[in-house]
Short mmCIF file of C-alpha atoms and ligand atoms in Angstrom, two decimals:
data_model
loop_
_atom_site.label_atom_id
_atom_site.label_comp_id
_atom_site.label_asym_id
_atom_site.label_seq_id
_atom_site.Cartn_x
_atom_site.Cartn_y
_atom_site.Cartn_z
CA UNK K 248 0.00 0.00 0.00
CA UNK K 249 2.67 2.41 -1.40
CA UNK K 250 0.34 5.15 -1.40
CA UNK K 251 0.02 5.08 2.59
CA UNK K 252 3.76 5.91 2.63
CA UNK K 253 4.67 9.29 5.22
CA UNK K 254 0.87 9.82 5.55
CA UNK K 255 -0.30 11.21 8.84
CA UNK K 256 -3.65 9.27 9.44
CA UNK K 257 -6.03 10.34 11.98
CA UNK K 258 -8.03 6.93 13.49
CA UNK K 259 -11.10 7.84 14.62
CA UNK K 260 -12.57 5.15 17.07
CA UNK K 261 -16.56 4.66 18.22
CA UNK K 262 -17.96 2.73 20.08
CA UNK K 263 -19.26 -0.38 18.67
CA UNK K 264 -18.32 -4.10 18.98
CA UNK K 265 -16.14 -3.88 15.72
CA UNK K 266 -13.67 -1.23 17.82
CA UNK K 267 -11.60 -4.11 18.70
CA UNK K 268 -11.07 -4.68 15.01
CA UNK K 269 -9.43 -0.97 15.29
CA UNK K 270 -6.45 -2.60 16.67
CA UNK K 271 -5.58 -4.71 13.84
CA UNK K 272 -6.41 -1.31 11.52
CA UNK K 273 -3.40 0.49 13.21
CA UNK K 274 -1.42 -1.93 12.87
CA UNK K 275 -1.92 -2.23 9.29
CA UNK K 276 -1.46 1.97 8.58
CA UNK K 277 1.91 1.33 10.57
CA UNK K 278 2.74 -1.34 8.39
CA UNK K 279 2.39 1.21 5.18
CA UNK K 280 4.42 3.27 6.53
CA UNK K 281 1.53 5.91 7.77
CA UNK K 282 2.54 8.17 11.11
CA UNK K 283 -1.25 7.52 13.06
CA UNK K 284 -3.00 9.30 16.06
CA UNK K 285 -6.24 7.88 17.13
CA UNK K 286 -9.41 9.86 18.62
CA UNK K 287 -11.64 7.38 20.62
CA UNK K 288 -14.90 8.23 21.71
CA UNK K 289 -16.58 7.61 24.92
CA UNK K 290 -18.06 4.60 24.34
CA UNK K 291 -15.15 3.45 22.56
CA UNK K 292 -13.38 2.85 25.43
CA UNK K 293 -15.76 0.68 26.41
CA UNK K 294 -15.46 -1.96 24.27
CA UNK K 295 -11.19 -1.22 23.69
CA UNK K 296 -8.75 0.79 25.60
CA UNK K 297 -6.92 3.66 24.84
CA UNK K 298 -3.51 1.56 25.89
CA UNK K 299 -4.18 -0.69 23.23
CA UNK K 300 -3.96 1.79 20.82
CA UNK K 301 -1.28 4.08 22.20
CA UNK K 302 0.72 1.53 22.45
CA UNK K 303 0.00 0.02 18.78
CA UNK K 304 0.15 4.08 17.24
CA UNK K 305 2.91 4.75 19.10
CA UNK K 306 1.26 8.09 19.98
CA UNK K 307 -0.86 9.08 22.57
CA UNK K 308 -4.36 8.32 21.90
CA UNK K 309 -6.91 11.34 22.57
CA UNK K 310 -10.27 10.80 24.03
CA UNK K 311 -11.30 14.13 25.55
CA UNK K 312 -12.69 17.51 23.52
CA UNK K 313 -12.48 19.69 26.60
CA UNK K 314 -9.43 17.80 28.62
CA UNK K 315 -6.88 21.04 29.43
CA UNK K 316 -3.75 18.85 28.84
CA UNK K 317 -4.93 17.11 25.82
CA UNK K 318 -5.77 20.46 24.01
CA UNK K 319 -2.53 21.71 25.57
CA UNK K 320 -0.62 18.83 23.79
CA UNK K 321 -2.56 18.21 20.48
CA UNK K 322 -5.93 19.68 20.51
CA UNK K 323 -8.45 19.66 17.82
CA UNK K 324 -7.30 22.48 15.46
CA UNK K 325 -3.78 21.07 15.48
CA UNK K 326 -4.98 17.32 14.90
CA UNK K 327 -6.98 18.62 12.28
CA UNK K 328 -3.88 20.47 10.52
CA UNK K 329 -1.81 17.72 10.81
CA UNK K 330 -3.59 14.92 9.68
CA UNK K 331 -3.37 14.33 5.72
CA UNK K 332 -6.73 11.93 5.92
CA UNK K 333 -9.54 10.79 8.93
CA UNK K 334 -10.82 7.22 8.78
CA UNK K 335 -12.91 6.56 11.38
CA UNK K 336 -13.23 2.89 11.73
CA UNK K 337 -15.90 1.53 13.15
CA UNK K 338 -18.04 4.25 12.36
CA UNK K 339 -21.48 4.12 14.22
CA UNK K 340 -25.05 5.45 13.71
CA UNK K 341 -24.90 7.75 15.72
CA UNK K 342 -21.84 9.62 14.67
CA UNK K 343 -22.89 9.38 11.36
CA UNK K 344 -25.45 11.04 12.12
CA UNK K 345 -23.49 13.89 14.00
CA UNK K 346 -21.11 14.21 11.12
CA UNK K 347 -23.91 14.75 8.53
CA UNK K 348 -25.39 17.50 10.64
CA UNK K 349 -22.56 19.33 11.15
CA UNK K 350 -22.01 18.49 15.35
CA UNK K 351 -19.46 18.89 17.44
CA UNK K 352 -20.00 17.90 20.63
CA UNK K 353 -16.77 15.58 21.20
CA UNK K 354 -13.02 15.44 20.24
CA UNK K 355 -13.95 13.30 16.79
CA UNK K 356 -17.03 15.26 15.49
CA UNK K 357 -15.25 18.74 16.55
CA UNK K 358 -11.41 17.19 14.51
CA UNK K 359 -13.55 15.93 11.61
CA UNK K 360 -15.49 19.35 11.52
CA UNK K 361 -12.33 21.62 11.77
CA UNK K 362 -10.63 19.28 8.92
CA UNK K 363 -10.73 19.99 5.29
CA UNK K 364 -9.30 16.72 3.87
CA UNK K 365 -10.19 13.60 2.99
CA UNK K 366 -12.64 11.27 5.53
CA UNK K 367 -13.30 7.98 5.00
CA UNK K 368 -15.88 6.03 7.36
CA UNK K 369 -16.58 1.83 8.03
CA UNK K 370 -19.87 1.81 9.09
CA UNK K 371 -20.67 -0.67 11.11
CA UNK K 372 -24.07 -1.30 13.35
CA UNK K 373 -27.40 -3.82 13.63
CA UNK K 374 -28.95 -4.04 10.32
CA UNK K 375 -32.36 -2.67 10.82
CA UNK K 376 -30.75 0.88 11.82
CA UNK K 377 -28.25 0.06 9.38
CA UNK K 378 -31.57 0.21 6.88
CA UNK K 379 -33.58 2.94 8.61
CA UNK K 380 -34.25 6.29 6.25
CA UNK K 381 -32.46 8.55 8.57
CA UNK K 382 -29.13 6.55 8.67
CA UNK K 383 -29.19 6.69 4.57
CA UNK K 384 -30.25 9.72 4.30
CA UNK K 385 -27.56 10.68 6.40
CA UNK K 386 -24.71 8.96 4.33
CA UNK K 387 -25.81 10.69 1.07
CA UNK K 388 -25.60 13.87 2.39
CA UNK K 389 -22.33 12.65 3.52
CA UNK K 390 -21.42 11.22 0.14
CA UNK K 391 -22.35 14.92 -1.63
CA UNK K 392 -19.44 16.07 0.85
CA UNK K 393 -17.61 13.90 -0.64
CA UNK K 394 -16.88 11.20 2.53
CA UNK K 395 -15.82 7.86 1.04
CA UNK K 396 -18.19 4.90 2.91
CA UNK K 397 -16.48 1.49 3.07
CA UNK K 398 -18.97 -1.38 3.32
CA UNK K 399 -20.36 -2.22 5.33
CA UNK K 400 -20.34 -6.35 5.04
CA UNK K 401 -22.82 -8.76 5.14
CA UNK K 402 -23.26 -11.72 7.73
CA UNK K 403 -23.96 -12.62 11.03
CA UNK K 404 -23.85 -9.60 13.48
CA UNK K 405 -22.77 -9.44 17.05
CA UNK K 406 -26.51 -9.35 17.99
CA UNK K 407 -27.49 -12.35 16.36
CA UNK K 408 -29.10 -10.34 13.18
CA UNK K 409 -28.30 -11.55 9.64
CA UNK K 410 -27.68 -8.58 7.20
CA UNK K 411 -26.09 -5.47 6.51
CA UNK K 412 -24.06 -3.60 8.68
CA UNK K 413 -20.96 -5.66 9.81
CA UNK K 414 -17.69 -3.81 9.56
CA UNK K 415 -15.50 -4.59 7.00
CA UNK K 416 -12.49 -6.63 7.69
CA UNK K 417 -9.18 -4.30 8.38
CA UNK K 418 -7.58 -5.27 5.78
CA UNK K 419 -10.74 -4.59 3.09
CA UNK K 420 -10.52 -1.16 4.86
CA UNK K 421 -7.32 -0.74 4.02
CA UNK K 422 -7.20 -1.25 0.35
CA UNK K 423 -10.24 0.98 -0.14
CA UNK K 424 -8.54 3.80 2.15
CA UNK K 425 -5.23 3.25 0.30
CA UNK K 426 -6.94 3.44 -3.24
CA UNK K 427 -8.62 6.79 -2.49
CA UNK K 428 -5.66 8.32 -2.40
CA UNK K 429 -5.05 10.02 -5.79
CA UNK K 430 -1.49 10.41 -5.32
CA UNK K 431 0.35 9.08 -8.73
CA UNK K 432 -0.89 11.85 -10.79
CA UNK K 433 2.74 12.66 -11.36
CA UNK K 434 4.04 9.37 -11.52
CA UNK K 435 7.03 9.34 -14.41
CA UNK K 436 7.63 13.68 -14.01
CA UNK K 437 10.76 14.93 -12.76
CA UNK K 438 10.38 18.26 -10.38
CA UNK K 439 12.72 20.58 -9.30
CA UNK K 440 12.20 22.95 -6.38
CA UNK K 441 13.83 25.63 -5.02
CA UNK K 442 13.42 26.59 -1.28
CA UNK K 443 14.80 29.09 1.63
CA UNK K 444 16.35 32.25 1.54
CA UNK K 445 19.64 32.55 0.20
CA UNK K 446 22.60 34.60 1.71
CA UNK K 447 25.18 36.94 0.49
CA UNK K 448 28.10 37.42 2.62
CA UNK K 449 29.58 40.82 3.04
CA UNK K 450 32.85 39.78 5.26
CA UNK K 451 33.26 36.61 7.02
CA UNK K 452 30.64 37.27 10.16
CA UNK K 453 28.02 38.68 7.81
CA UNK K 454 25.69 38.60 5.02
CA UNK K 455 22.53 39.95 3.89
CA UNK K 456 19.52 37.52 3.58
CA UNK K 457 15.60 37.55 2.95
CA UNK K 458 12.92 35.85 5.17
CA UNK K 459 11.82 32.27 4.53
CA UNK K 460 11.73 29.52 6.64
CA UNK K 461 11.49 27.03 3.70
CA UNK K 462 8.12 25.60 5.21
CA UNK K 463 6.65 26.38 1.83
CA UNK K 464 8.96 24.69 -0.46
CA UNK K 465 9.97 21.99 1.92
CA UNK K 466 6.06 21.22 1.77
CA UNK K 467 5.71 21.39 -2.02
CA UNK K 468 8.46 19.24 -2.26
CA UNK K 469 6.92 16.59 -0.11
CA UNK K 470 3.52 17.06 -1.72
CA UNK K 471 5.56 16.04 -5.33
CA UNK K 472 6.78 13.47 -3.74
CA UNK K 473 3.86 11.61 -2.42
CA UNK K 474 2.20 12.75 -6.19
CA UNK K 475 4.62 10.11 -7.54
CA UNK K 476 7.04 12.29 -9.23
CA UNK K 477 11.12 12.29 -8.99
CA UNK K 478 12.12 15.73 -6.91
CA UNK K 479 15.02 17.67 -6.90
CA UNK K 480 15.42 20.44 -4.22
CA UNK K 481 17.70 22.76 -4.41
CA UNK K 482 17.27 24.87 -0.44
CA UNK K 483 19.28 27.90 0.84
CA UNK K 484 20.19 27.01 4.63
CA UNK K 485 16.84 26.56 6.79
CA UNK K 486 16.24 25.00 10.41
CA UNK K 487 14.38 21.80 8.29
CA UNK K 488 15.14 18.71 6.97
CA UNK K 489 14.76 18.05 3.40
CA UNK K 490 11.58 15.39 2.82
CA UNK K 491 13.71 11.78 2.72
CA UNK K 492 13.01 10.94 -0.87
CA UNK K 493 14.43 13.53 -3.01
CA UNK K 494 17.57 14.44 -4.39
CA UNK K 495 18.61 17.14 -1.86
CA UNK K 496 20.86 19.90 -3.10
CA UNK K 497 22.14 22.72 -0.37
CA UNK K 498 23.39 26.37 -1.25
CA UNK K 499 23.68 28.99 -0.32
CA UNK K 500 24.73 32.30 -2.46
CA UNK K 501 21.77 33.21 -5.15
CA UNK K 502 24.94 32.65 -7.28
CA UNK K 503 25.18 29.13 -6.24
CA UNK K 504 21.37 28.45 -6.46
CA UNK K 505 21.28 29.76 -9.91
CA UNK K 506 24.15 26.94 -11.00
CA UNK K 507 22.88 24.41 -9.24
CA UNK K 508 19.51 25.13 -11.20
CA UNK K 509 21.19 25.43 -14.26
CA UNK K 510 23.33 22.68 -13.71
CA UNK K 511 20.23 20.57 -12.55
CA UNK K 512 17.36 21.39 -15.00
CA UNK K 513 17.65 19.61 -17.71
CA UNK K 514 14.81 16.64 -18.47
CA UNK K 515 12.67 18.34 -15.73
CA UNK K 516 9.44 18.65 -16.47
CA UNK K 517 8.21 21.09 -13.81
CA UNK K 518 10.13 23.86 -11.84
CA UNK K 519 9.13 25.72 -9.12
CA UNK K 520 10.91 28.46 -7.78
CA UNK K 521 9.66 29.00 -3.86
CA UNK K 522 13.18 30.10 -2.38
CA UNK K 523 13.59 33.91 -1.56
CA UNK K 524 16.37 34.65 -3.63
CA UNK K 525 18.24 37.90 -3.16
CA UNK K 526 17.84 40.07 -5.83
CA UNK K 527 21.47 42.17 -4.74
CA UNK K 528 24.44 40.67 -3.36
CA UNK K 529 27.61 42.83 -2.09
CA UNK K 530 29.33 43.65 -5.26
CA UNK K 531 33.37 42.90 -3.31
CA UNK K 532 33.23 40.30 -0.28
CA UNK K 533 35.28 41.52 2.31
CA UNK K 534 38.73 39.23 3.24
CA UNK K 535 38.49 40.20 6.54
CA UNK K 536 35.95 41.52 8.79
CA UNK K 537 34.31 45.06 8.29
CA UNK K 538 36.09 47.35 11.65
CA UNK K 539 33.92 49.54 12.63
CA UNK K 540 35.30 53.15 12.04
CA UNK K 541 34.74 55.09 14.96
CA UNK K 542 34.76 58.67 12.81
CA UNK K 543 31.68 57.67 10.70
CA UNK K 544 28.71 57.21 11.37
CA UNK K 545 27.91 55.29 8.51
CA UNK K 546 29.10 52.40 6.13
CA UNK K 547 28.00 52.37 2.10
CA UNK K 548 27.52 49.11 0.80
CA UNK K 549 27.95 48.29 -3.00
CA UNK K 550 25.10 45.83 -4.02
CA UNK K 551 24.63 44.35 -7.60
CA UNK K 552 22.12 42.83 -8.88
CA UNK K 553 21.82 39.22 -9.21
CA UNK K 554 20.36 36.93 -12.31
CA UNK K 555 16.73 35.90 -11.80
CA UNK K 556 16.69 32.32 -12.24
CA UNK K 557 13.40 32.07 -12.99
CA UNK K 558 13.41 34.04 -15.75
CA UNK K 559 16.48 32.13 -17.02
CA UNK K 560 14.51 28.94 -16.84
CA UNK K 561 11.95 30.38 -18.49
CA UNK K 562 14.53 31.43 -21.31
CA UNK K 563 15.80 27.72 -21.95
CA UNK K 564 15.23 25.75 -25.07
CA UNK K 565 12.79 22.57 -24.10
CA UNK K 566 11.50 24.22 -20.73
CA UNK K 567 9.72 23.19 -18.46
CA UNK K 568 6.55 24.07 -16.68
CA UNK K 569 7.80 26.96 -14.79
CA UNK K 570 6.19 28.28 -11.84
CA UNK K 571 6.79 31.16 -9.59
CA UNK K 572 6.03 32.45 -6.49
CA UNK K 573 4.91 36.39 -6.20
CA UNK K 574 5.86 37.69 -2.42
CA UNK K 575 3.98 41.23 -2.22
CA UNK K 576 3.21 43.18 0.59
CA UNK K 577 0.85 45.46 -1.80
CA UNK K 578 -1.52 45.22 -5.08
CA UNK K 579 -0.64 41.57 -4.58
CA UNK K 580 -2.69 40.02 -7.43
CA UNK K 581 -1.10 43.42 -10.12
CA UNK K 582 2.45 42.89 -9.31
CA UNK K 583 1.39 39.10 -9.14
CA UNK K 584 0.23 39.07 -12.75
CA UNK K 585 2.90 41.55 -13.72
CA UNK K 586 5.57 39.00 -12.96
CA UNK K 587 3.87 35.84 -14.54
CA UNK K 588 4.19 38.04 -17.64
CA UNK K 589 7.56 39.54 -17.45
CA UNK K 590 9.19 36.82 -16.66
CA UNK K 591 7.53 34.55 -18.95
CA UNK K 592 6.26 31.63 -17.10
CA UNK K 593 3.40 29.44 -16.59
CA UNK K 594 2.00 29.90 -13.39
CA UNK K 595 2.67 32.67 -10.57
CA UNK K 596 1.40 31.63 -6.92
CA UNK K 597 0.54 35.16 -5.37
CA UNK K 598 1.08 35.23 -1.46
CA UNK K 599 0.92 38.04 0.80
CA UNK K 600 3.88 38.25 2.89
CA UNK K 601 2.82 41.51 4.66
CA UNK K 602 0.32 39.30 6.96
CA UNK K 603 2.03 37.81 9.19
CA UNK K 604 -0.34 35.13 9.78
CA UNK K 605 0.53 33.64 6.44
CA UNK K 606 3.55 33.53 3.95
CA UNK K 607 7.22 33.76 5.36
CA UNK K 608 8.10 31.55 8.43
CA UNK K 609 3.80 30.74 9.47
CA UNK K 610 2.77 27.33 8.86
CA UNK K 611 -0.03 28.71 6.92
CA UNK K 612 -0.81 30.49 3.73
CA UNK K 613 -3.20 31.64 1.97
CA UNK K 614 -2.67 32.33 -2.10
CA UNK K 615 -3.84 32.66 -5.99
CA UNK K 616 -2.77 30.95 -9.07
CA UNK K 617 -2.46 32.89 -11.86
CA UNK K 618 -2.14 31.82 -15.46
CA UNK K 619 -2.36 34.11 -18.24
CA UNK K 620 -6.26 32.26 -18.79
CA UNK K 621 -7.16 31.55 -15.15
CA UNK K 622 -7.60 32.47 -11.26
CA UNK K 623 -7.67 30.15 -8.67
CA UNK K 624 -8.01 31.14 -5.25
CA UNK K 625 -6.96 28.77 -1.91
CA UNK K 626 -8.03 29.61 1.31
CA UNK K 627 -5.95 29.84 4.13
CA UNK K 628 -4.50 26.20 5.37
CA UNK K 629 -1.86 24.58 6.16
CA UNK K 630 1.30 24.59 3.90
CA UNK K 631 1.13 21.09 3.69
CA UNK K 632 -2.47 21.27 2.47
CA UNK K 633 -2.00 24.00 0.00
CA UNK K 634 1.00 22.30 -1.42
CA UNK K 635 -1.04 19.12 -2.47
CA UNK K 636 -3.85 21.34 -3.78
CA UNK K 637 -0.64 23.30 -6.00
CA UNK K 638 0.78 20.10 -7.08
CA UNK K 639 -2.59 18.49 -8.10
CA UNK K 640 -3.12 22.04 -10.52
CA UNK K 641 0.18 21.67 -11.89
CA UNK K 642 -0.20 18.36 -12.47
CA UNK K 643 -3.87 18.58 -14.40
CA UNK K 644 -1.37 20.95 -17.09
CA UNK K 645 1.35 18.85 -17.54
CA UNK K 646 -0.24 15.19 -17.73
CA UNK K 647 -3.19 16.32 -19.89
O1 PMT R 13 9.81 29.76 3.25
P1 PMT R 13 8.56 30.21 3.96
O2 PMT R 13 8.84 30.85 5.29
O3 PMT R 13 7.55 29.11 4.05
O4 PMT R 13 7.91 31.38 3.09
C1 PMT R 13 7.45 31.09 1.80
C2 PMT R 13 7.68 32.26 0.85
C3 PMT R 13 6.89 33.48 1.31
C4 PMT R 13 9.17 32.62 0.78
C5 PMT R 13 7.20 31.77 -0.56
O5 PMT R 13 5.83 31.45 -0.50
C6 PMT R 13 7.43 32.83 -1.62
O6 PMT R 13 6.62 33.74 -1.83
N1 PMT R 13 8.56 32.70 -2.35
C7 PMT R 13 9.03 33.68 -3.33
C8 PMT R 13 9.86 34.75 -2.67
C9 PMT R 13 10.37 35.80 -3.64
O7 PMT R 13 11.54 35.95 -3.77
O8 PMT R 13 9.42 36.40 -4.32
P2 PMT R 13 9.68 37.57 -5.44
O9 PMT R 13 8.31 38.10 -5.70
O10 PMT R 13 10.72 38.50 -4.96
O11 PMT R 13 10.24 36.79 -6.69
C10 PMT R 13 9.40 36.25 -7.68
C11 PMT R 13 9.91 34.95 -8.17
O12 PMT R 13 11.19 35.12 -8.80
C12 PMT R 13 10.10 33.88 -7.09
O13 PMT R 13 9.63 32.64 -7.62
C13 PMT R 13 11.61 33.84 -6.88
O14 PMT R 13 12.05 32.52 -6.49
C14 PMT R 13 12.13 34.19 -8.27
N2 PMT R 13 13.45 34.86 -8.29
C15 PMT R 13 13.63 36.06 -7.68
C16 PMT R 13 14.87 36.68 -7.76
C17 PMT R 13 15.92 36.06 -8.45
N3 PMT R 13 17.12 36.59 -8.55
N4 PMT R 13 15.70 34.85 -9.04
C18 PMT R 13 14.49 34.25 -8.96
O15 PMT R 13 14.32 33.14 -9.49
#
């Protein structure tokens, strides 16, 4: 189940007899390689306890909306930001029924509200409210939110019923989570990436940088990854580590980024350029350190200007798909659009770096993709959301 590989998977746990099967489910997302937190109801607990889990997860299992220390820890916004998909295995009735009304009145209906990925569900319960009107109703209105149902199975139930409404075994569960996952759409594409700041040293004790954290490209880079394509990354020195599958390239002069990209660009079939390069560097580097005079009051710098890669990508013979990335503290979507055209390329991401909430160094942001045909707005999430939502445009224009 390759595409279960570095996914953070949120269990969610109810309580019905099948919540012993939830055991066996963990294990199995472990297995693929999946990082997994659980959320257990109430009555969960009752039929399986939280140990079991914990200790199969490997994380600590949460259980309580309004528990200080659990929201202190991992509370329901940040469980919501970092899981990449919610499966809530068994799935009963009742929450069902919460979910499709839009309740929140535990840790798993308030998570699943506050998320804005994928959620799967296993129903499982008695047959007869398995078949009842309001139960179906409420998984179609579900299903037009776009929740995936697995099963349920027929058979002999826990009651003693015959019929619908037996959860389906873990390992059915699985496959049909693992399948949902549209993740090869760039299966056979080569990527490169650029990421971080770069900086320009003025003596030996200092240089002149921009702001990024890399959290953006770091993200996208991931993203490409789990989309199925080969990625290069070419970062400026950040305090993160580089995703484990790529080929992981470290500068860190805008001169050095702009040969590694040259040096590296060929056969790609995407490049996006996230890093904050500087557009000046010191035009003489300084032997030895700068001494500070003490008759002036002031010390004149010499900057030139450096290449833009990006528009020298944009230049080559055979390129690529060439993305940029706008950073604008005014007229953001002007300047935006002014730079997809002057530098030639095919898609500018616009993000506003004067709110602080979002763009350098936040683990948000909030942007627009701009062709020269279209506009595509993304609400504020998560870097690691928006990235998947980036790659997933990008990869609609180059695979069609
Ligand atoms: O790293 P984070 O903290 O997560 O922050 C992310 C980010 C805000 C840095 C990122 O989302 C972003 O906006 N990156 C682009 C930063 C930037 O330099 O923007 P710009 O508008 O100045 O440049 C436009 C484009 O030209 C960018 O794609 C840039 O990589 C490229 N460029 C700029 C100068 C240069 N000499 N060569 C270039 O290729």
């Amino acid at each position: 189940m390759k595409s279960l590989v570095n996914k953070n998977i949120l269990l969610g746990v109810t309580g019905g007899i099948a919540a012993y099967k939830s055991a066996e489910i963990v294990r199995h997302l472990k297995k693929s390689g999946s990082a997994v937190r659980v959320i257990m109801t109430k009555s969960a607990e009752e039929f399986i306890t939280p140990l079991t889990l914990q200790a199969l997860s490997g994380n600590r299992v949460s259980t309580d909306l309004l528990d200080v220390e659990s929201e202190a820890a991992m509370g329901h916004i940040e469980l919501a930001k970092w899981a990449d998909a919610i499966l809530i295995a068994p799935a009963t009735a009742n929450t069902i029924a919460k979910l499709s009304s839009g309740r929140g009145d535990d840790l798993l209906s308030t998570t699943t509200l506050a998320f804005d990925g994928p959620v799967s569900l296993a129903p499982a319960m008695n047959q007869t409210m398995w078949r009842d009107d309001r139960t179906q109703e409420n998984l179609e209105k579900l299903k037009t939110k776009e929740f995936k149902i697995f099963g349920p199975g027929s058979g002999e139930q826990a009651c003693g019923d015959i019929g619908l409404g037996r959860m389906l075994e873990p390992l059915e569960i699985l496959q049909l989570f693992s399948s949902s996952f549209n993740q090869e759409e760039m299966s056979g594409k080569s990527i490169l990436i650029t990421a971080g700041p770069t900086q320009e040293p003025i003596d030996p004790v200092r240089y002149i940088t921009n702001r990024s954290s890399g959290k953006m490209g770091y993200s996208l880079a991931e993203a490409a990854i789990q989309s199925g394509a080969e990625v290069t990354l070419i970062s400026g020195p950040v305090h993160i580590d580089p995703p484990e599958k790529c080929n992981f390239i470290p500068i860190e002069t805008a001169v050095e980024m702009y040969e590694a990209v040259m040096h590296h660009i060929k056969g790609k079939d995407v490049y996006i350029g996230t890093a904050a390069v500087a557009d000046y560097s010191p035009a003489n580097f300084n032997e030895s350190k700068i001494k500070k005079e003490e008759s002036s009051s002031s010390l004149t710098l010499e900057l030139q200007k450096n290449r833009d890669i990006l528009k020298s990508v944009s230049k080559l013979a055979n390129r690529p798909y060439v993305v940029g990335f706008a950073a604008e503290t005014d007229d953001l979507l002007d300047n935006a659009e002014k730079k997809l055209i002057n530098k030639g390329l095919d898609l500018i991401i616009a993000n506003d770096v004067s709110n602080k909430e979002i763009g350098f160094d936040s683990d948000d942001n909030e942007v627009t993709l701009i062709t020269t045909t279209e506009k595509k707005y993304l609400e504020k999430q998560n870097k690691k959301k928006i990235s998947k939502k980036i790659i997933e445009f990008i990869s609609l224009a180059v695979t069609n």
